[in-house]
CSV table of C-alpha atoms in Angstrom, one decimal:
chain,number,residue,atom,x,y,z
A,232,UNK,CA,21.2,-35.9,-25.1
A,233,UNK,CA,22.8,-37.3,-21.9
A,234,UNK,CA,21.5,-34.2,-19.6
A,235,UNK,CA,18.3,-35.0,-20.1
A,236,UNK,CA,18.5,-38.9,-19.0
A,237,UNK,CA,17.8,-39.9,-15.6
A,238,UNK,CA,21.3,-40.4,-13.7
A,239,UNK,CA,20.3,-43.9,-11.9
A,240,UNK,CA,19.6,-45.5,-15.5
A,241,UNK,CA,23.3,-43.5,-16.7
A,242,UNK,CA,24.2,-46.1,-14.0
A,243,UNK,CA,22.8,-49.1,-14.4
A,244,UNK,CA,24.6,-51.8,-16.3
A,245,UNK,CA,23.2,-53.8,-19.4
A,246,UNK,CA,22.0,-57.4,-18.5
A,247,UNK,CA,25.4,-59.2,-18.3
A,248,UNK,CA,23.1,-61.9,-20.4
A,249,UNK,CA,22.5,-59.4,-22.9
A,250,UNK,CA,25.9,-58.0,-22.9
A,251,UNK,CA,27.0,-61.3,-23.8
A,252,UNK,CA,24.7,-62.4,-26.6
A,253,UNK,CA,25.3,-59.3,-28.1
A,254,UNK,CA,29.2,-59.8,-28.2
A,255,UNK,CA,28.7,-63.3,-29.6
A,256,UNK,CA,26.3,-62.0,-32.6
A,257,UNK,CA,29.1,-62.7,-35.6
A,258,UNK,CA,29.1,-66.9,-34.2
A,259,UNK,CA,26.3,-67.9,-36.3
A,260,UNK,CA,26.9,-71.2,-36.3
A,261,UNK,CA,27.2,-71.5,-32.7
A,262,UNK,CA,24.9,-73.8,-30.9
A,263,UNK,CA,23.3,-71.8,-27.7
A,264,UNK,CA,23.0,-73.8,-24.6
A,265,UNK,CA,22.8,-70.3,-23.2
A,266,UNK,CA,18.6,-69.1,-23.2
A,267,UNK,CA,16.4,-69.7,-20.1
A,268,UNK,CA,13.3,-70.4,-22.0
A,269,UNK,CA,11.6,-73.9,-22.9
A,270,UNK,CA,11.7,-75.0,-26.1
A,271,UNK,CA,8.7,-76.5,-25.6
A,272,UNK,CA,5.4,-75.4,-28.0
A,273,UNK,CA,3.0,-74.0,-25.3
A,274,UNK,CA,0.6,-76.9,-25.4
A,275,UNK,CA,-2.1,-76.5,-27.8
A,276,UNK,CA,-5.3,-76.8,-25.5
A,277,UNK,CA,-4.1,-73.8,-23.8
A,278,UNK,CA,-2.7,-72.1,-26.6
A,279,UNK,CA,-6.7,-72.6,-28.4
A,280,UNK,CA,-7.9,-71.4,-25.8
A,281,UNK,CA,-6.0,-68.2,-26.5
A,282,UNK,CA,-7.2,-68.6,-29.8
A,283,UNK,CA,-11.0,-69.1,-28.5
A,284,UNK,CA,-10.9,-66.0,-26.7
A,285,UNK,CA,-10.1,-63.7,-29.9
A,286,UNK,CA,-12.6,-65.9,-31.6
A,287,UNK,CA,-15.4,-64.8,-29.4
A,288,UNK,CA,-14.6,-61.3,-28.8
A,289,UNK,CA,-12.9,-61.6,-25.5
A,290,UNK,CA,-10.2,-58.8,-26.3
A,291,UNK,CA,-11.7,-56.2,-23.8
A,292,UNK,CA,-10.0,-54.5,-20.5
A,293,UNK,CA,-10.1,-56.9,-17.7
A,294,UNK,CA,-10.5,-55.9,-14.4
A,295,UNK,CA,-6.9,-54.3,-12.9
A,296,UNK,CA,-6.6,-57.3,-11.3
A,297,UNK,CA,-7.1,-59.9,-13.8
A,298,UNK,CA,-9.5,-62.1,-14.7
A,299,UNK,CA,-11.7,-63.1,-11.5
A,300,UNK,CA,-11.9,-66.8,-12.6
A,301,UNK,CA,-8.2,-66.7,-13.5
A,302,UNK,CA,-7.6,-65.0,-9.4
A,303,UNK,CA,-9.4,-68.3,-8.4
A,304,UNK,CA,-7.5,-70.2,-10.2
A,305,UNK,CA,-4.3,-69.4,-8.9
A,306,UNK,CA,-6.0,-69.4,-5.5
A,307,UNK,CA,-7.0,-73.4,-6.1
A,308,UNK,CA,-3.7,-73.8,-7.4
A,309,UNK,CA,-1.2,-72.5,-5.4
A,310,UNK,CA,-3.4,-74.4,-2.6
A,311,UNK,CA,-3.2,-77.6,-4.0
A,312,UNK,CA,0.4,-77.3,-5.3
A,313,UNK,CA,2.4,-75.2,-2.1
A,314,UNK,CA,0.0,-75.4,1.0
A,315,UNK,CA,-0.4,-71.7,0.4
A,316,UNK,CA,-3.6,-69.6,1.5
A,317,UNK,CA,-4.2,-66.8,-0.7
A,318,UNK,CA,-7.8,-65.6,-1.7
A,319,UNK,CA,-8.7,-63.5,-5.2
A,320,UNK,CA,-8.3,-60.2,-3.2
A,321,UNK,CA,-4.7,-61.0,-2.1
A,322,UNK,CA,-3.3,-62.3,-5.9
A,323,UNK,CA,-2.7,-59.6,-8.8
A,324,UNK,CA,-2.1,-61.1,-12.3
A,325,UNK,CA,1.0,-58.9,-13.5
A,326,UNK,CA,3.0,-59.1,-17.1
A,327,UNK,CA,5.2,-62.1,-16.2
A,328,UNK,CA,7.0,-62.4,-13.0
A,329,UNK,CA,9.3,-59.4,-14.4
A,330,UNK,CA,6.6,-57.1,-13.4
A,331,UNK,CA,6.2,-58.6,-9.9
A,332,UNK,CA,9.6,-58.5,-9.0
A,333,UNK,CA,9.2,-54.8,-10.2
A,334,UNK,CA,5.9,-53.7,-8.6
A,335,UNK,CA,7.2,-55.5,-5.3
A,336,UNK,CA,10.1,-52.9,-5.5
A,337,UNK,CA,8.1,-49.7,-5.9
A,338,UNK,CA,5.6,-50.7,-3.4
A,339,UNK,CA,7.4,-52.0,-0.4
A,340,UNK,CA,11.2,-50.1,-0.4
A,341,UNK,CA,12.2,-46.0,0.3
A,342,UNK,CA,15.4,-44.2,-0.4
A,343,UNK,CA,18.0,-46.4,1.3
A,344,UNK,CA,16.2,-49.2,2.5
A,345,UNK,CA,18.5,-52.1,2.0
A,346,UNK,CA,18.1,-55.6,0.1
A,347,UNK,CA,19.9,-58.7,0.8
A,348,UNK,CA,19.6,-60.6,-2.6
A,349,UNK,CA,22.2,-64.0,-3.5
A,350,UNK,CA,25.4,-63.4,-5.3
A,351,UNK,CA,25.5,-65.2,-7.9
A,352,UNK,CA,21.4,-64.6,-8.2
A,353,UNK,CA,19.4,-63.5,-10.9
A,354,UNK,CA,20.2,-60.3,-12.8
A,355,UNK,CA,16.9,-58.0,-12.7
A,356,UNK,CA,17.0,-57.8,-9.1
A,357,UNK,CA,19.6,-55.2,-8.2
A,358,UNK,CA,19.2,-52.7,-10.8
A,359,UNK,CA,14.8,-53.0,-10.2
A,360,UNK,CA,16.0,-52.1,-6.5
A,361,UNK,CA,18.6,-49.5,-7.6
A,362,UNK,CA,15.6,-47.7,-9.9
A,363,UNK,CA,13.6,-46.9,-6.7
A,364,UNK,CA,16.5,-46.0,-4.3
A,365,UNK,CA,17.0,-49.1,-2.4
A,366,UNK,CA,20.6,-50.4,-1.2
A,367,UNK,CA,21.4,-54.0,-2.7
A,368,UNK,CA,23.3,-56.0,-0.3
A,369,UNK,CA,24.9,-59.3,-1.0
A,370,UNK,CA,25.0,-62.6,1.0
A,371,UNK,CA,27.2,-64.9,-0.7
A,372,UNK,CA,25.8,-68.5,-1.9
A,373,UNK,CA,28.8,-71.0,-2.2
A,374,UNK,CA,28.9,-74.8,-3.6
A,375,UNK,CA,30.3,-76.1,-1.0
A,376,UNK,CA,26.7,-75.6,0.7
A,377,UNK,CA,24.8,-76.5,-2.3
A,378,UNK,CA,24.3,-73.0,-3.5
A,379,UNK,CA,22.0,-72.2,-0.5
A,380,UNK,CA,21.7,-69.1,2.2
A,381,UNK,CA,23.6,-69.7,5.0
A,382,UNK,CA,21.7,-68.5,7.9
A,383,UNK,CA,25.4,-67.4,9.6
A,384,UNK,CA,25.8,-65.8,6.4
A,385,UNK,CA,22.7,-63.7,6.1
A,386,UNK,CA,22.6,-62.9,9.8
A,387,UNK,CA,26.6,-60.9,9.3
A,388,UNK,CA,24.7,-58.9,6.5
A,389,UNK,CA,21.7,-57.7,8.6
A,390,UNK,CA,21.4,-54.0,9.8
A,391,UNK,CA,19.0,-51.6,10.9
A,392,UNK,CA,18.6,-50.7,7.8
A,393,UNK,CA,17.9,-54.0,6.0
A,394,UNK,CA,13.9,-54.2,5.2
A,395,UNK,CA,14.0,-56.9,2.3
A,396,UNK,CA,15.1,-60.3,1.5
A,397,UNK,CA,15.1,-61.3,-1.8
A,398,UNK,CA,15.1,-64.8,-2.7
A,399,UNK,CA,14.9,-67.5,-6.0
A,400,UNK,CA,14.9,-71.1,-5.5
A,401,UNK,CA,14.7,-73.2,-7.6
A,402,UNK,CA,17.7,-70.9,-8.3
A,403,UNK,CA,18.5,-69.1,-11.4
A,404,UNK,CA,21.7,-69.5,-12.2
A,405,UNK,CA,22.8,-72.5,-9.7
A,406,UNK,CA,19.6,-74.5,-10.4
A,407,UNK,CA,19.9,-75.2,-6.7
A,408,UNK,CA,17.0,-75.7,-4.2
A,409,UNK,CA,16.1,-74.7,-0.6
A,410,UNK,CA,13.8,-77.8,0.9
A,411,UNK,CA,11.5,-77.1,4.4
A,412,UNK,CA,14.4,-77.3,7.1
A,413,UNK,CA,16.5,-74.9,5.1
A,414,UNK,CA,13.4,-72.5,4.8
A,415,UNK,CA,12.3,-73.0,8.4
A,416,UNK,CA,15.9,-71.9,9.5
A,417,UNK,CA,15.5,-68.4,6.8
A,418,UNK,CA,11.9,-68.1,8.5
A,419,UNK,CA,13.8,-67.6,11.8
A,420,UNK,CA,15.8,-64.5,11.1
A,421,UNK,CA,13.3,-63.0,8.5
A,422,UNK,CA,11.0,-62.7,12.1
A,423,UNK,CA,13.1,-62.2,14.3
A,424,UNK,CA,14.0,-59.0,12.2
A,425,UNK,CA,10.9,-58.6,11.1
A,426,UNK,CA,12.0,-58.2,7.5
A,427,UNK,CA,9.7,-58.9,4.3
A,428,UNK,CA,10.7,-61.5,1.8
A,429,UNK,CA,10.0,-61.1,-2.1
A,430,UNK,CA,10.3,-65.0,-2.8
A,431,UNK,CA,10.6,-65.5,-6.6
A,432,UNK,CA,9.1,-69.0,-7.3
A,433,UNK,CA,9.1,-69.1,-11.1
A,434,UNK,CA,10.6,-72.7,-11.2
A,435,UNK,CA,8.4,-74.6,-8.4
A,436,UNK,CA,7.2,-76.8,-11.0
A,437,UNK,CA,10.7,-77.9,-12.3
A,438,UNK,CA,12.1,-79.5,-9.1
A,439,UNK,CA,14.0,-83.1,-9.1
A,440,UNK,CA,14.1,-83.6,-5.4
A,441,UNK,CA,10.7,-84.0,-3.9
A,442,UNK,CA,7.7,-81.1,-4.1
A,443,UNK,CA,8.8,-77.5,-4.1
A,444,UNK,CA,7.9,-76.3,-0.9
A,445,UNK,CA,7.2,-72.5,-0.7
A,446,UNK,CA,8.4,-70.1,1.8
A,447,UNK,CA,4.9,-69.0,2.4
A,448,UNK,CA,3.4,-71.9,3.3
A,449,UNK,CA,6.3,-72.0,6.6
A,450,UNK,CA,4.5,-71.3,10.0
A,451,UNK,CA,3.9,-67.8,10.7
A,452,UNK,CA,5.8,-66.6,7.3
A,453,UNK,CA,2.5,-65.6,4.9
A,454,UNK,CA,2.5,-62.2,6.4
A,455,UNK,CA,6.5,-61.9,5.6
A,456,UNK,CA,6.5,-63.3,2.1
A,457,UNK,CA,5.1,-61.4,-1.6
A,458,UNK,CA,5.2,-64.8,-3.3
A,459,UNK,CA,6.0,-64.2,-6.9
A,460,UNK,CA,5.2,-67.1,-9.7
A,461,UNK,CA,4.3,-67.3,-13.4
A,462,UNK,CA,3.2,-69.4,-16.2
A,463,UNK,CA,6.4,-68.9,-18.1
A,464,UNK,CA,8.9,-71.6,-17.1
A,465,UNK,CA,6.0,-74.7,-16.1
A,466,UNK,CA,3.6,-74.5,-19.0
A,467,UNK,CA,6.5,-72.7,-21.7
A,468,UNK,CA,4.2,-69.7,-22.0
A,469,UNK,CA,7.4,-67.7,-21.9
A,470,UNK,CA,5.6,-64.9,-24.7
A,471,UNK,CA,2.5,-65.0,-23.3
A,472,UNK,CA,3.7,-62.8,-20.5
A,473,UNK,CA,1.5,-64.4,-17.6
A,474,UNK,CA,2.5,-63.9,-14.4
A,475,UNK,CA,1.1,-63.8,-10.4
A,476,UNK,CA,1.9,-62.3,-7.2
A,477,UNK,CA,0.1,-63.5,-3.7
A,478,UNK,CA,0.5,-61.0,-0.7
A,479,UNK,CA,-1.4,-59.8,2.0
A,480,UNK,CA,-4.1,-57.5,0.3
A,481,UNK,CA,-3.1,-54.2,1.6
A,482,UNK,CA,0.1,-54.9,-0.5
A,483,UNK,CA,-1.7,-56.3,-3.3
A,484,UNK,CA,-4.2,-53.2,-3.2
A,485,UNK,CA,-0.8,-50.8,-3.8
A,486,UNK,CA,0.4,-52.8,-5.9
A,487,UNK,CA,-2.8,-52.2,-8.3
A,488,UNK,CA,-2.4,-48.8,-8.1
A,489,UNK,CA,0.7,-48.6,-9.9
A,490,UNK,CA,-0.1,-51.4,-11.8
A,491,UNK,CA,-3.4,-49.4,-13.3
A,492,UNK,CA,-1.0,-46.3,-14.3
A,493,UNK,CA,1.8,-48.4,-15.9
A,494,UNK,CA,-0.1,-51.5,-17.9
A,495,UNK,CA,-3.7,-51.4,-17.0
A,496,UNK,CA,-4.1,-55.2,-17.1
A,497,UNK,CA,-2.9,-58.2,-18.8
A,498,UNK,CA,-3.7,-59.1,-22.0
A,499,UNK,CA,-6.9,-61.0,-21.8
A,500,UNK,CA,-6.5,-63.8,-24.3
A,501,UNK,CA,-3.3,-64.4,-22.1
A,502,UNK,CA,-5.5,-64.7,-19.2
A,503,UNK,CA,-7.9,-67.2,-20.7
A,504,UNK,CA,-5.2,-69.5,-21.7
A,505,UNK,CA,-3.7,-69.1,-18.1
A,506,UNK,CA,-6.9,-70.5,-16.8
A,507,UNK,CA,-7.3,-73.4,-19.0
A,508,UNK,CA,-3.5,-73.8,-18.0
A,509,UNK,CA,-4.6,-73.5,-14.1
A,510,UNK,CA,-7.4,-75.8,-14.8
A,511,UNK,CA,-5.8,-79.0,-17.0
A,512,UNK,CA,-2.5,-78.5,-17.6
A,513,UNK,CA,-0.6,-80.6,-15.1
A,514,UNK,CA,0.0,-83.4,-17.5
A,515,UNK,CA,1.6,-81.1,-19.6
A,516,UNK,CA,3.8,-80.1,-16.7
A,517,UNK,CA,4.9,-83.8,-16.0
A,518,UNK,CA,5.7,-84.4,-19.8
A,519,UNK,CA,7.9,-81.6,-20.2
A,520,UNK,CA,9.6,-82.0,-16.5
A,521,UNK,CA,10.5,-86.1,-17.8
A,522,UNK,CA,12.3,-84.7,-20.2
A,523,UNK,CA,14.2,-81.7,-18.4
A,524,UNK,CA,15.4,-85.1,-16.5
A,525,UNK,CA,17.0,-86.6,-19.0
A,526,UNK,CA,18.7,-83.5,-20.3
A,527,UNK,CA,19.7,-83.0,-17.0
A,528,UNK,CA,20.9,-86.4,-17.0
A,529,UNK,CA,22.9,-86.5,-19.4
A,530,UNK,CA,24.6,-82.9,-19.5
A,531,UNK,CA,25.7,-84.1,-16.1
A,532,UNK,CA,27.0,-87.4,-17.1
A,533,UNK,CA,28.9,-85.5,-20.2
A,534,UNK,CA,30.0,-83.0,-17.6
A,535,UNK,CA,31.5,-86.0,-15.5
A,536,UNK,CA,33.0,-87.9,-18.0
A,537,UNK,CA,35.0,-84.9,-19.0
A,538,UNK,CA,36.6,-84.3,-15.9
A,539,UNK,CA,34.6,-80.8,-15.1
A,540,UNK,CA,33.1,-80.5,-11.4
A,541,UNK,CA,29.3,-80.0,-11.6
A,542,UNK,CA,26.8,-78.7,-9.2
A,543,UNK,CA,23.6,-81.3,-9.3
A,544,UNK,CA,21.1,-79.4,-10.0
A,545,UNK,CA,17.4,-79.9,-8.1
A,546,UNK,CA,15.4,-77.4,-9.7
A,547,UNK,CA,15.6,-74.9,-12.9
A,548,UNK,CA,16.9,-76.0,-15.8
A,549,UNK,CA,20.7,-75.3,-15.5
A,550,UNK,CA,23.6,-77.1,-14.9
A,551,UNK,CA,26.1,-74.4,-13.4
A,552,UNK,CA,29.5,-75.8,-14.0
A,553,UNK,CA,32.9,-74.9,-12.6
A,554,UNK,CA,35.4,-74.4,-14.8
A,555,UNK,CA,38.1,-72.5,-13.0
A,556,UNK,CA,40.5,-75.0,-13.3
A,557,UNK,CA,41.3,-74.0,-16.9
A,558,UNK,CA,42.5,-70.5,-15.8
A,559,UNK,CA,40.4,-68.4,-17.8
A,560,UNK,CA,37.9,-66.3,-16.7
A,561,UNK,CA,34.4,-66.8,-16.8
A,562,UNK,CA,34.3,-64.5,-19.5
A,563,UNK,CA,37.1,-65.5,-21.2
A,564,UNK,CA,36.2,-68.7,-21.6
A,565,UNK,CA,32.9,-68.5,-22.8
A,566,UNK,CA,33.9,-66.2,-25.4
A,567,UNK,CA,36.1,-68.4,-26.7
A,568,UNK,CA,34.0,-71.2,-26.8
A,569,UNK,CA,31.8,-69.1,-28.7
A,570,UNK,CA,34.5,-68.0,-31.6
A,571,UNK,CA,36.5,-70.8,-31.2
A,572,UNK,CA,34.0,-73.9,-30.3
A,573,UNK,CA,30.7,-72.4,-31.7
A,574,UNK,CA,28.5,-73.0,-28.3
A,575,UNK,CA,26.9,-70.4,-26.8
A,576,UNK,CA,26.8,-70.3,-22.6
A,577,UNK,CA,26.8,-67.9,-19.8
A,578,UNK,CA,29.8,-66.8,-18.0
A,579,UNK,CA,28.6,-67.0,-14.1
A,580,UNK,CA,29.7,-63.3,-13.5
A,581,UNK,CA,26.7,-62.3,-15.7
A,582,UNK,CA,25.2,-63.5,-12.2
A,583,UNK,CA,27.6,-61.3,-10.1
A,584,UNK,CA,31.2,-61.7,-8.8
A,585,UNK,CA,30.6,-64.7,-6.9
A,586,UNK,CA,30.2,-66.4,-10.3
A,587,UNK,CA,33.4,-66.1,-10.9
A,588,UNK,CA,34.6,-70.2,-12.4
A,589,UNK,CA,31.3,-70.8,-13.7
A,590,UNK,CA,29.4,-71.1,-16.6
A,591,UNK,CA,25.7,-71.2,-16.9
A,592,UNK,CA,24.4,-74.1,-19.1
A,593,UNK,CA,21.0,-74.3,-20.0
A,594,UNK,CA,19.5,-77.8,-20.9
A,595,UNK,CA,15.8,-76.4,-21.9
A,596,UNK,CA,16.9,-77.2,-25.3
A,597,UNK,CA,16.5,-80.7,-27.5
A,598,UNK,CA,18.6,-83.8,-26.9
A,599,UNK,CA,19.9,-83.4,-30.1
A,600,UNK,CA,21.2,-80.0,-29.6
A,601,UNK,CA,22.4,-81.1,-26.5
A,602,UNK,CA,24.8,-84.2,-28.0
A,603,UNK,CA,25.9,-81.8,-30.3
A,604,UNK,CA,26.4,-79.0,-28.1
A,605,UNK,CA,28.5,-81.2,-25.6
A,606,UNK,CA,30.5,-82.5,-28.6
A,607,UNK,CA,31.8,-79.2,-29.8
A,608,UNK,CA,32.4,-78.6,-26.0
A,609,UNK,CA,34.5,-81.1,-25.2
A,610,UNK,CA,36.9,-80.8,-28.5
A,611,UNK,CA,37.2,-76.9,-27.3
A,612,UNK,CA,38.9,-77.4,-23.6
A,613,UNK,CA,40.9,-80.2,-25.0
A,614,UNK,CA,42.7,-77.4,-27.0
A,615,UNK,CA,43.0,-75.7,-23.9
């Protein structure tokens, strides 16, 4: 059947994430530290208001767009959150932020335009970019600068080719975090080359250091920036598959177009929840963010006491720990801490090659799965 496949798909590689859970499928016992997903219930006002909407009869097409009132919403919010200007006619309400990323790809990039994205960074970018002919080019993010872009760095990888800048902070894997001045010195070199930025903001709510400031909301950068955010990760509406995208509307209004051939709209009950979520759901945000802190607390402090160098994390939900001192691969040593300790992590090359000595530790899981996880963790690289 392989002539009739499409040879870029031939191409493309399975999610390293994927690749990996489906090698450690015979450790059922294992505890996963491993899934970036809250294990928080979605709270249960917006949840019934999901419910509500069947209830009533609200199960109809919605506009392409979304939901006008939900448009509004995000408006109000991302105002009153980032500092960032968007009106109804310049946000589209996509499935998740997976289908952002996605439509920002097929919209904005020809055949052998490049794209600078992080290695390590996360792992739908470069094959989204690959299925529509762009180039993926890599600017390397290193610990020793906190995981974030060097501007040096992302000026050597620049060339007349380069149209796109991809960028995710809070950062998936790292956790890591670009505040203003960082973003101000990014801002620079996107106008001076007059490049456009897909900034992936799925994590603003789950930052440890201050308020999440957005790269949109930089002077003379809104015009340079499809700002990509979701419901997913802040109100753990994960299934719901709610996510938003703010650009300037002649973007947005190619964006709908393919967004009417491929999915038509949202589900609508997920759209009236995502407005009660918009409307009265920052307390929930708060409660679940106090306790990402204490998990992140203590998974560094457990980290410490064993003698392993950790990256502090200021946003996401990961602790990215080194552990090349063990000589083992990334991979190699979180398989065997799967067979042989029964936990469940990422290797950091799931994130690219720069992610080499890493692992990816998720801590959107209990306490109590946590302590236990850590446990069998540290009686595994004492056998080592």
């Amino acid at each position: 059947m392989n002539k009739y496949l499409n040879d870029v798909v031939k191409e493309i590689k399975p999610s390293g994430i994927r690749r990996f859970f489906d090698l450690s499928l015979g450790a059922t016992d294992a505890i996963p530290l491993s899934v970036g997903e809250p294990d928080f219930d979605t709270p249960k006002h917006i949840a019934q208001k999901g419910i509500e909407a069947i209830e009533n009869g609200n199960t109809f097409y919605t506009p392409n767009a979304g939901l006008l009132e939900l448009r509004k919403e995000i408006s109000k919010f991302v105002k009153r959150k980032y500092d960032c200007d968007y009106n109804e006619e310049e946000i589209l309400v996509t499935l998740g932020g997976s289908e952002a990323i996605d439509l920002s790809f097929r919209v904005l990039l020809n055949p052998g335009d490049e794209v600078i994205m992080t290695n390590p960074g996360y792992v739908s970018y470069e094959p989204n970019v690959k299925l529509v002919g762009g180039v993926p080019v890599f600017v390397d993010i290193k610990e020793k600068n906190n995981f974030k872009i060097d501007p040096e760095d992302l000026e050597k990888v620049i060339t007349d080719k380069t149209k796109m800048l991809v960028m995710n902070y809070p950062n998936n894997p790292t956790g890591a975090i670009m505040e203003k001045e960082d973003l101000e010195k990014i801002a620079k070199i996107v106008i001076k080359h007059d490049l456009i930025v897909v900034s992936d903001e799925i994590y603003s709510e789950l930052t440890y250091k201050g308020k999440h400031v957005s790269l949109a909301s930089i002077e003379g950068m809104k015009n340079h920036v499809v700002l990509i955010n979701g419901f997913s990760k802040s109100f753990a509406m994960t299934g719901w598959r709610l996510g938003y995208v703010c650009a300037d509307k002649d973007i947005i209004k190619q964006m709908i177009k393919v967004h009417q051939y491929t999915a038509i709209c949202v589900s609508t009950i997920s759209q009236f929840a995502g407005i009660e979520a918009l409307k009265n759901g920052d307390d929930d945000i708060e409660k679940m963010k106090e306790q990402y802190v204490i998990r992140r607390k203590y998974l560094l402090q457990r980290f410490k006491d064993m003698g392993l160098d950790c990256y502090v994390p200021y946003g996401a939900f990961y602790c990215f720990v080194n552990i090349s001192k063990f000589g083992l691969s990334s991979e190699e040593f979180a398989l065997r801490l799967v067979f042989e300790g029964k936990v469940i992590v990422i290797p950091g090359t799931a994130f690219g090659s720069k992610g080499e000595g890493f692992l990816r530790v998720s801590y959107a899981y209990s306490i109590e799965d946590l302590k236990e996880g850590m446990d069998r963790f540290e009686r595994f690289i004492q056998t080592l």
